[in-house]
CSV table of C-alpha atoms in Angstrom, one decimal:
chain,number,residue,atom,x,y,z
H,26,UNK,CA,0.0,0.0,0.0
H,27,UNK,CA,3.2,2.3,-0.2
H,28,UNK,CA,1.9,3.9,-3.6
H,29,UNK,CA,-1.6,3.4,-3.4
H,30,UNK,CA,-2.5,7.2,-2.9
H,31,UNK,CA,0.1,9.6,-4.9
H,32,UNK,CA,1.1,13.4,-4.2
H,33,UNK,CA,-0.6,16.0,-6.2
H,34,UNK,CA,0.8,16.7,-9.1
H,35,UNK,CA,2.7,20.0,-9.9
H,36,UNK,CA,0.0,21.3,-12.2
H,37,UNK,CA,-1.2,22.4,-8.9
H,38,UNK,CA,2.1,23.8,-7.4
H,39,UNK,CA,3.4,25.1,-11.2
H,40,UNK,CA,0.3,28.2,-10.6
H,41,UNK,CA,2.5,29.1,-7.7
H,42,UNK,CA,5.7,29.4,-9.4
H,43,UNK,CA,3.9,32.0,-12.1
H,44,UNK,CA,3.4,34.3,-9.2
H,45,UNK,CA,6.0,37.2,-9.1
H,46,UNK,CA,6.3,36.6,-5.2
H,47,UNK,CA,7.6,33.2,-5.8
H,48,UNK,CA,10.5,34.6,-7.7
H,49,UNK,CA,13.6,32.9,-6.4
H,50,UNK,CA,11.9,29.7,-5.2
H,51,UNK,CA,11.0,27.3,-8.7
H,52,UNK,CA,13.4,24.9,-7.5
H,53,UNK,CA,11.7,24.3,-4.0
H,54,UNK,CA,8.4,24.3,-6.1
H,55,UNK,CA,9.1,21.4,-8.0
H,56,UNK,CA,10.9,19.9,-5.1
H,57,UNK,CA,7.9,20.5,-3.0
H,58,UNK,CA,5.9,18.4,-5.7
H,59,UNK,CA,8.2,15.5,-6.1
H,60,UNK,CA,7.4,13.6,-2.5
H,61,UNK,CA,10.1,10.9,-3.9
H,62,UNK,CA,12.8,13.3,-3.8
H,63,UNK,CA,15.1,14.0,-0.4
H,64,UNK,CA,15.1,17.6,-0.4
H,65,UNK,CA,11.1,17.3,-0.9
H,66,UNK,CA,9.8,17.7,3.0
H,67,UNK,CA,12.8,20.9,2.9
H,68,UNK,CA,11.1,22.7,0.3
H,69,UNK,CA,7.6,22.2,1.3
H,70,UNK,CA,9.0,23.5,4.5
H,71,UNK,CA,10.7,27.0,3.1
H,72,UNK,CA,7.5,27.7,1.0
H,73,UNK,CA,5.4,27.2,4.0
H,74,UNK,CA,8.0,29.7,6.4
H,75,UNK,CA,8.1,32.0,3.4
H,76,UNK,CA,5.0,34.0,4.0
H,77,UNK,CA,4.2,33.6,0.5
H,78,UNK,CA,1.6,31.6,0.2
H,79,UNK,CA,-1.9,31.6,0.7
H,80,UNK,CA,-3.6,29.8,2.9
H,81,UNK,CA,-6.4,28.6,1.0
H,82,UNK,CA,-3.2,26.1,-0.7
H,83,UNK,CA,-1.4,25.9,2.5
H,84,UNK,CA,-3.1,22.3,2.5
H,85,UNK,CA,-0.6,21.2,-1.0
H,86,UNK,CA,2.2,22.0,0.9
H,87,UNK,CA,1.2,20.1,4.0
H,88,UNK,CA,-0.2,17.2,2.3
H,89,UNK,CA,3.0,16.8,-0.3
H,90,UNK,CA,5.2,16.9,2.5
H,91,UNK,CA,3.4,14.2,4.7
H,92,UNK,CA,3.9,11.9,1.5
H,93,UNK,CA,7.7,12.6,1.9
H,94,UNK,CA,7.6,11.9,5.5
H,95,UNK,CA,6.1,8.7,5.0
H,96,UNK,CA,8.2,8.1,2.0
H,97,UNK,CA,10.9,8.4,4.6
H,98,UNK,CA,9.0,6.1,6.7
H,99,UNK,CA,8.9,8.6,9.2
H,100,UNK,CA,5.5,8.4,10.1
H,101,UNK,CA,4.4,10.5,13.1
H,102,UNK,CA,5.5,13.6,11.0
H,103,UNK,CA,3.7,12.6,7.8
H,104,UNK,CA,0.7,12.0,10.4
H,105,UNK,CA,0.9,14.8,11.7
H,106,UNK,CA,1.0,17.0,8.0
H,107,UNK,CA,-1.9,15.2,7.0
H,108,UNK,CA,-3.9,16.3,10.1
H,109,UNK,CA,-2.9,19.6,9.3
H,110,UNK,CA,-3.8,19.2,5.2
H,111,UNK,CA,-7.2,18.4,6.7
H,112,UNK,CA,-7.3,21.3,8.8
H,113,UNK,CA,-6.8,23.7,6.0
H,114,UNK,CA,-9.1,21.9,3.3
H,115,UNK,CA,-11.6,19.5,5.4
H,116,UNK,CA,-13.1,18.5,1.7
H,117,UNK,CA,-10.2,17.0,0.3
H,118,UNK,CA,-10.6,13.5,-0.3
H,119,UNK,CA,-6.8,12.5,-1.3
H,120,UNK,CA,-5.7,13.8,2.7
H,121,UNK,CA,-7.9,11.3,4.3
H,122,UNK,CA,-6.9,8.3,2.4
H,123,UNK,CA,-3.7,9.4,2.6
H,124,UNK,CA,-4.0,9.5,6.7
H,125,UNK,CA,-5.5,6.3,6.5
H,126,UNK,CA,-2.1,4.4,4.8
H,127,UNK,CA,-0.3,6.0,7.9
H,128,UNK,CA,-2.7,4.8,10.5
H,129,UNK,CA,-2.2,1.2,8.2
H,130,UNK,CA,1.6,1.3,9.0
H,131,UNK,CA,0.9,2.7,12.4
H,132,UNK,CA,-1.4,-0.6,13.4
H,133,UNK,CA,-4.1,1.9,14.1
H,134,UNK,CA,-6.5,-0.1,12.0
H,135,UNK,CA,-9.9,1.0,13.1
H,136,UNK,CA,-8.7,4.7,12.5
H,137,UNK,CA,-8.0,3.8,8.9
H,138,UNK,CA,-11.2,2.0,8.2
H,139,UNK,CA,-12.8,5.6,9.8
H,140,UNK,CA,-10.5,7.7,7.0
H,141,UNK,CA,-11.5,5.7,4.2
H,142,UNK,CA,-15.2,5.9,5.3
H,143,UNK,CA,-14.7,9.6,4.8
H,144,UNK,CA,-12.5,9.7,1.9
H,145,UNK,CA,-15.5,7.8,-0.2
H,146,UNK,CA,-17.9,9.6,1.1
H,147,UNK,CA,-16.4,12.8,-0.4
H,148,UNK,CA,-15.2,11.2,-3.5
H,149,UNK,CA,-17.2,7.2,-4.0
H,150,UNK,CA,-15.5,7.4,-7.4
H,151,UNK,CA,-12.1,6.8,-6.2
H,152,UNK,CA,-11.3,3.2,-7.2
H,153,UNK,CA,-8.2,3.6,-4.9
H,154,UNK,CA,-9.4,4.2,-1.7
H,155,UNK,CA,-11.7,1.1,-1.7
H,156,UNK,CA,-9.2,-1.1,-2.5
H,157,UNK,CA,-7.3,0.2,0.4
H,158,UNK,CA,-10.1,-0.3,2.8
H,159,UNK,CA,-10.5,-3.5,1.7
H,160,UNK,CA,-6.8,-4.3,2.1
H,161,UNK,CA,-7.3,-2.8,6.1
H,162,UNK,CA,-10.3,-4.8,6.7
H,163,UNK,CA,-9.0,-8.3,5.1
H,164,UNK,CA,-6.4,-7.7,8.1
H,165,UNK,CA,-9.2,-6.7,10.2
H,166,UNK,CA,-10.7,-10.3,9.3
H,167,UNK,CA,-14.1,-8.5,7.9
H,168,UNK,CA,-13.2,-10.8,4.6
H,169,UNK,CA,-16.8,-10.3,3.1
H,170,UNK,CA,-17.1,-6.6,3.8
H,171,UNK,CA,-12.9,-6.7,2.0
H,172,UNK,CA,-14.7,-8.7,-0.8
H,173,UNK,CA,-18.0,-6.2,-1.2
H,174,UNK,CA,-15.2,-3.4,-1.7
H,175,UNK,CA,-12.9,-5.2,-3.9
H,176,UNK,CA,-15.8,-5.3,-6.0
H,177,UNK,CA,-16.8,-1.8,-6.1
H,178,UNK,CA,-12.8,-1.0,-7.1
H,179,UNK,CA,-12.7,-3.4,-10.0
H,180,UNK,CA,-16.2,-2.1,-11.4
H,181,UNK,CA,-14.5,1.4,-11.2
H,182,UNK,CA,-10.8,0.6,-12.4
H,183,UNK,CA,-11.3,-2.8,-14.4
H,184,UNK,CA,-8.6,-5.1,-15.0
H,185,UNK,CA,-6.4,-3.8,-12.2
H,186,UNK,CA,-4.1,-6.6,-11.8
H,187,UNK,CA,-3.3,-5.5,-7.4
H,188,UNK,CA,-7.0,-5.7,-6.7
H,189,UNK,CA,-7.7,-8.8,-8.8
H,190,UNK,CA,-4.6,-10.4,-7.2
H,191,UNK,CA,-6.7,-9.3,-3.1
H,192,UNK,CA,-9.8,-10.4,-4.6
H,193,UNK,CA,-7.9,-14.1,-5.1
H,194,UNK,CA,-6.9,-14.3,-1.9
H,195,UNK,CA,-9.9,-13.3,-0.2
H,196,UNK,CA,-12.1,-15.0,-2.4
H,197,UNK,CA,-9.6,-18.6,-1.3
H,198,UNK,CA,-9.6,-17.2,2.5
H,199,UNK,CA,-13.7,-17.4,2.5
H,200,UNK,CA,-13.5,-20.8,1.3
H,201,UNK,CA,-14.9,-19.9,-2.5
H,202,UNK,CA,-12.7,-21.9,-4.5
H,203,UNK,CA,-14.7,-22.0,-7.8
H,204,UNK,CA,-14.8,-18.4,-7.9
H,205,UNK,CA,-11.0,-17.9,-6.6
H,206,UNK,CA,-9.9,-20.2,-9.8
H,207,UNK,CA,-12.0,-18.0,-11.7
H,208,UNK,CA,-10.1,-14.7,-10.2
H,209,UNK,CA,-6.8,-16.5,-10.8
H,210,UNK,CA,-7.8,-17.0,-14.2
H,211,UNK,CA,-9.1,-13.7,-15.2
H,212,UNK,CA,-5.5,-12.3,-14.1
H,213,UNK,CA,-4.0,-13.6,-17.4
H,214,UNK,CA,-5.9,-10.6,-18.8
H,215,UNK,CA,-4.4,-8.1,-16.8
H,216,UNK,CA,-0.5,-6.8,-15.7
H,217,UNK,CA,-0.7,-8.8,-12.8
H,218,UNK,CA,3.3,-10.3,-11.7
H,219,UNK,CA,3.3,-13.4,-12.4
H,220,UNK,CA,5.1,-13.9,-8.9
H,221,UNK,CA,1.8,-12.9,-7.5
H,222,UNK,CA,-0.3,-14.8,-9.6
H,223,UNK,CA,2.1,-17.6,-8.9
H,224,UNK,CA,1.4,-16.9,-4.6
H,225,UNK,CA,-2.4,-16.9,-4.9
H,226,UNK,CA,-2.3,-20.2,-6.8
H,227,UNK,CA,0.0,-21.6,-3.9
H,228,UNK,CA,-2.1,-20.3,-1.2
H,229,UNK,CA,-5.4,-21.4,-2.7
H,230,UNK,CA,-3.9,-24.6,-3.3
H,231,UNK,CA,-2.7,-24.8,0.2
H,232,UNK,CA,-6.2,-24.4,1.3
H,233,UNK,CA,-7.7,-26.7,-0.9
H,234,UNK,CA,-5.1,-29.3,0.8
H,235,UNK,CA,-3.3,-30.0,-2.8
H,236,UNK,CA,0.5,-29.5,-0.8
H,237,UNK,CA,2.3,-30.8,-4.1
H,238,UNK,CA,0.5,-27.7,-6.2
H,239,UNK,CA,0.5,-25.3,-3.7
H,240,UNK,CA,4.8,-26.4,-3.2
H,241,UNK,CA,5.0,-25.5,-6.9
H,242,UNK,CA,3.8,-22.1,-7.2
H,243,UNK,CA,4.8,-21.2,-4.2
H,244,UNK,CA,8.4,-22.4,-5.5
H,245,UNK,CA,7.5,-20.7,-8.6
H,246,UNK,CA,6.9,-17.4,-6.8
H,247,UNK,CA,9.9,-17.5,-5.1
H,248,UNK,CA,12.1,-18.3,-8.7
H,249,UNK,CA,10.3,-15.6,-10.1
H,250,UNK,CA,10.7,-13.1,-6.3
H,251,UNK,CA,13.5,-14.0,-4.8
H,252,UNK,CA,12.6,-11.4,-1.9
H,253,UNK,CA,9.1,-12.6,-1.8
H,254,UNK,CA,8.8,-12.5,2.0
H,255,UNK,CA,5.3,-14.0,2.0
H,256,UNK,CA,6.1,-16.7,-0.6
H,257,UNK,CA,8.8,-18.3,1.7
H,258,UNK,CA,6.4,-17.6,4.9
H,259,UNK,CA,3.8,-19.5,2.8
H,260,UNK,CA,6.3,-22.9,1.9
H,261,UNK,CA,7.1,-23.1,5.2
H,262,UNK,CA,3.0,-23.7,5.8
H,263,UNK,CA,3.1,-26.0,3.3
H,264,UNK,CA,6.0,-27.8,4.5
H,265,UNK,CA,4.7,-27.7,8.4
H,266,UNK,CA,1.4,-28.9,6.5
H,267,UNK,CA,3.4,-31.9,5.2
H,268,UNK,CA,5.5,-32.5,8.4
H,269,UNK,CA,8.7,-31.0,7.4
H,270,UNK,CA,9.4,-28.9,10.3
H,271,UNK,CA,13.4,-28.8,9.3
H,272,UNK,CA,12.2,-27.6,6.2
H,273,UNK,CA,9.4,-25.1,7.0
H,274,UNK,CA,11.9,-23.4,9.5
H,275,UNK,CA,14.5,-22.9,7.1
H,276,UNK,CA,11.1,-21.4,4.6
H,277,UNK,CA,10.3,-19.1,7.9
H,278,UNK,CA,13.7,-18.4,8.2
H,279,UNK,CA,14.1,-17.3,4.5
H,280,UNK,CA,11.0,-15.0,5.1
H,281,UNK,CA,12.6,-13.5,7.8
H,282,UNK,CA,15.6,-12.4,6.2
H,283,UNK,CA,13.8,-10.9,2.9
H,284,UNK,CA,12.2,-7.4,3.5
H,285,UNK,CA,8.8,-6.9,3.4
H,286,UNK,CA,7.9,-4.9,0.7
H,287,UNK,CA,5.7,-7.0,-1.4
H,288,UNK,CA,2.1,-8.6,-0.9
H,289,UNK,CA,1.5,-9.8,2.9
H,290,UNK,CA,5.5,-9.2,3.8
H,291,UNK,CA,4.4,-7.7,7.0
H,292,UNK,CA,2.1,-10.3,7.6
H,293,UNK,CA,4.2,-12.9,6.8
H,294,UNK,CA,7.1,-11.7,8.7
H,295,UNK,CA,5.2,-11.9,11.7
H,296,UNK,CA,4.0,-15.2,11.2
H,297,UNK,CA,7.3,-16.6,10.3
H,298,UNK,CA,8.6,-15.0,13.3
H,299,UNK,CA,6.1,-17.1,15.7
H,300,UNK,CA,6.7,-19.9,13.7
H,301,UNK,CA,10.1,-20.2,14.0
H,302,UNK,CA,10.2,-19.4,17.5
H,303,UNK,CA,7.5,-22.3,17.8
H,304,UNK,CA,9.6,-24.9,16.1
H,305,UNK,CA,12.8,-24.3,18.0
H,306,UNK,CA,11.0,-24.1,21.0
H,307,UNK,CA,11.3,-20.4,22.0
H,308,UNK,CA,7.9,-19.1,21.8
H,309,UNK,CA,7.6,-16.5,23.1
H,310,UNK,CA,5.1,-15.4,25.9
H,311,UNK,CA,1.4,-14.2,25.0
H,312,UNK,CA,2.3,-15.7,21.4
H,313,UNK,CA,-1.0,-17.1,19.8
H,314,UNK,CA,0.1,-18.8,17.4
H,315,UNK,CA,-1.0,-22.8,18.0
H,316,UNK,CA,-4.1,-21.5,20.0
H,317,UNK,CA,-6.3,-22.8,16.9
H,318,UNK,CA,-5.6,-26.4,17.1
H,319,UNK,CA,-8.1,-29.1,15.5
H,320,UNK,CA,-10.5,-30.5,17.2
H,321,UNK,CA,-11.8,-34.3,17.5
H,322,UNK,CA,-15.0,-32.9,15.1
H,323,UNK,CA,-12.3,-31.9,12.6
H,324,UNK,CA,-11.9,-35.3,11.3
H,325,UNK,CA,-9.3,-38.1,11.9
H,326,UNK,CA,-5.8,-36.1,12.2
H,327,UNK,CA,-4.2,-38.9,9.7
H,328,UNK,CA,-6.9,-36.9,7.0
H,329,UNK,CA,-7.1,-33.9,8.7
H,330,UNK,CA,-4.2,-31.4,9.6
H,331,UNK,CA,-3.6,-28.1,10.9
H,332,UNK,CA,-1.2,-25.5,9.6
H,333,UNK,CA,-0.6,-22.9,12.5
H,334,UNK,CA,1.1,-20.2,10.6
H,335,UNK,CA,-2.2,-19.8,8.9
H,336,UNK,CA,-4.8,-21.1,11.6
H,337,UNK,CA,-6.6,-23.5,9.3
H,338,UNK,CA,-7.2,-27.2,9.4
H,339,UNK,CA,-7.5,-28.9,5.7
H,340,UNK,CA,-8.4,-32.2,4.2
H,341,UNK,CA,-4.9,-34.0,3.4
H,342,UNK,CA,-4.7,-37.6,1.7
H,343,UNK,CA,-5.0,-40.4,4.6
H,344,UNK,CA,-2.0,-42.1,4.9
């Protein structure tokens, strides 16, 4: 969700730099506009100490240099400029879907969910901001209301390969397998990465209990990835899954040591962490991790097994 919402665009910030009292400052204006840049939060800074400009655009400056904060992963400051963006234009969709990425990386989930609520309700045409909700309340574990948005994105930006690629998992998460083959499929159409495609394959597989299919793609993903955090957090399911533990902790291990910038990393970090510390035998206190285990309604275990990293039991061949 990094780039999910982007800065505004220095059409906005180029009116400034026609004004005769900007003379002197272009440079910090384009800076100011280019969140990606270093000296981006600096500029945004000496416009807003210049006196210069108005306030009714005091909220551009604010809200392009909380994108640089964050950017710099330095996210109590970009909070705090996107609180002040809102101050200065309340209307402004693009601040609080912005402020709801930070609560995201913040953990402060239900104050995210409450941004987007407000971000579509000024602007229910922003594909964008749906699919982030929906990403916030997957990890929320509200799966159908994740699925109802998902939707609403893809009718409003069709064939966008990141929320076909949430839908699959969601869709395999809820136990709709027909319709997540039918999601996996209708990827081919669209610029999905093929290590993602490759991911949801694995974990639907996993979940349908076909471990020699989900070992491929999840193999496949990590050929294709080789920093795929949640790939390797995923093999070492399927490995635990086929009672491999040397093998799903070196898998966990793997995840560990690959940052977690793609699909799930954070999740799956977290995960592997528990389950490494689970199978050398250094859980650690309050961990939850094997709280979820089978009961005797589950099935015969020989048939039956549960995969802790992911808190599901699934139908395996008897041996």
């Amino acid at each position: 969700m990094r780039r999910a919402i982007s800065v505004l665009g220095i059409g906005i910030l180029s009116l400034w730099a026609s004004v005769p009292s900007f003379a002197g400052m272009q440079n910090d204006l384009k800076d100011c506009a280019a969140a990606n840049r270093t000296q981006s939060a600096g500029a945004c800074t000496r416009i807003l100490a210049s006196g210069r400009l108005p306030k009714k655009q005091y909220y551009i400056a604010y809200f392009n240099r909380g994108w640089s904060h964050r950017n710099a992963d330095d996210n109590a400051k970009a909070l705090a400029d996107f609180n002040r963006a809102a101050k200065y234009h309340p209307g402004y969709s693009r601040t609080y879907a912005s402020r709801a990425l930070v609560h995201n990386d913040l953990g402060n989930l239900e104050e995210a969910v409450r941004d987007l609520d407000r971000a579509i309700a000024l602007n229910s045409a922003d594909w964008s901001a749906f699919f982030s909700r929906a990403v916030i309340l997957r990890k929320l574990s509200r799966r159908e209301d994740a699925l109802t948005d998902l939707d609403r994105s893809a009718q409003l930006k069709k064939d966008e390969a990141k929320v076909g690629i949430l839908r699959g998992l969601v869709l395999a998460e809820l136990g709709r397998f027909d319709a997540a083959h039918r999601q996996v499929q209708d990827l081919a159409s669209t610029k999905a990465s093929k290590a993602e495609v490759s991911y949801v394959r694995g974990v639907l597989d996993l979940r349908e209990g076909n471990l020699s299919n989900a070992l491929a793609h999840s193999n496949t993903a990590i050929d294709l990835e080789p920093t795929f955090t949640a790939a390797y957090a995923l093999k070492g399911e399927i490995m635990e899954a086929r009672g491999d533990n040397a093998a799903a902790k070196i898998a966990y291990e793997r995840a560990l040591s690959a940052p977690p910038r793609l699909l799930d990393g954070k999740q799956a970090k977290l995960t592997a962490q528990e389950r490494v510390a689970s199978l050398t035998g250094r859980l650690p206190s309050g961990t939850t991790a094997m709280q979820n285990k089978p009961s005797v309604s589950d099935g015969p275990l020989g048939c039956r097994r549960y995969i802790p990293g992911a808190s599901l039991t699934i139908a395996v061949a008897c041996d």
